[in-house]
Coordinates of C-alpha atoms in Angstrom, one line a residue:
M1 CA -13.6 100.4 34.7
I2 CA -13.9 99.4 31.3
G3 CA -9.9 101.0 31.0
I4 CA -8.8 99.4 33.8
W5 CA -10.2 95.3 32.7
T6 CA -8.5 96.5 29.4
Y7 CA -5.1 97.2 30.8
I8 CA -5.1 93.9 33.0
F9 CA -5.6 92.7 29.8
K10 CA -3.0 93.9 27.3
R11 CA -0.6 93.3 30.0
T12 CA -1.4 89.7 30.6
T13 CA -2.8 88.1 27.9
V14 CA -1.5 90.3 24.8
Q15 CA 2.1 90.2 26.2
Q16 CA 2.2 86.5 26.5
I17 CA 0.8 86.0 23.0
E18 CA 3.5 88.6 22.0
K19 CA 6.3 86.8 23.9
L20 CA 5.0 83.5 22.3
K21 CA 5.1 84.8 18.8
D22 CA 8.8 86.4 19.3
A23 CA 10.0 82.8 20.3
I24 CA 8.5 81.2 17.1
Q25 CA 9.9 83.6 15.1
K26 CA 12.8 83.3 16.3
F27 CA 12.7 79.4 16.4
T28 CA 12.2 79.7 12.1
S29 CA 14.7 81.6 11.8
G30 CA 17.4 79.2 13.3
D31 CA 17.4 79.5 16.8
R32 CA 17.0 76.0 18.2
F33 CA 17.3 76.8 21.7
A34 CA 14.2 79.5 21.8
R35 CA 10.9 78.9 24.2
V36 CA 8.7 80.8 26.2
R37 CA 8.7 81.2 29.5
I38 CA 4.9 81.9 30.4
Y39 CA 3.4 80.3 33.2
T40 CA 0.1 80.3 33.6
N41 CA -2.7 77.5 33.6
D42 CA -4.8 79.5 31.0
E43 CA -5.1 78.3 27.4
V44 CA -2.0 80.8 26.1
G45 CA 0.3 78.7 29.0
Q46 CA -0.4 75.7 27.7
L47 CA 0.1 77.1 24.0
A48 CA 4.0 78.0 25.5
V49 CA 3.7 74.3 27.4
A50 CA 3.1 72.8 23.8
F51 CA 5.2 74.9 22.0
N52 CA 8.4 74.1 24.1
H53 CA 7.8 70.6 24.2
Q54 CA 7.1 70.3 20.3
M55 CA 10.9 72.4 19.9
A56 CA 12.2 69.4 22.0
E57 CA 11.0 66.8 20.0
T58 CA 11.6 68.7 16.6
I59 CA 15.7 68.8 18.6
A60 CA 15.4 65.5 19.2
Q61 CA 14.5 64.2 15.7
K62 CA 16.7 66.4 13.5
A63 CA 20.0 64.9 16.4
Y64 CA 18.5 61.2 15.6
Q65 CA 18.3 62.2 11.6
Q66 CA 22.3 63.2 12.0
E67 CA 23.3 60.2 13.7
M68 CA 20.9 57.9 11.3
Y69 CA 22.4 59.0 8.7
S70 CA 26.1 60.1 10.0

């Protein structure tokens, strides 16, 4: 029974955290379109929403700065 719960945990939570980690690495490597597609209402889903929001804000801020100093 414990093995089943471990498998379910790995398939959901750990994979979602890995998706978030991969998106962060892509963004820091220059991929400004990196986003996370996690649609859960748990803490990992909330982190994904926060990440996507922060990346959109960062892009908007850079665009504004370029416009102001061009």
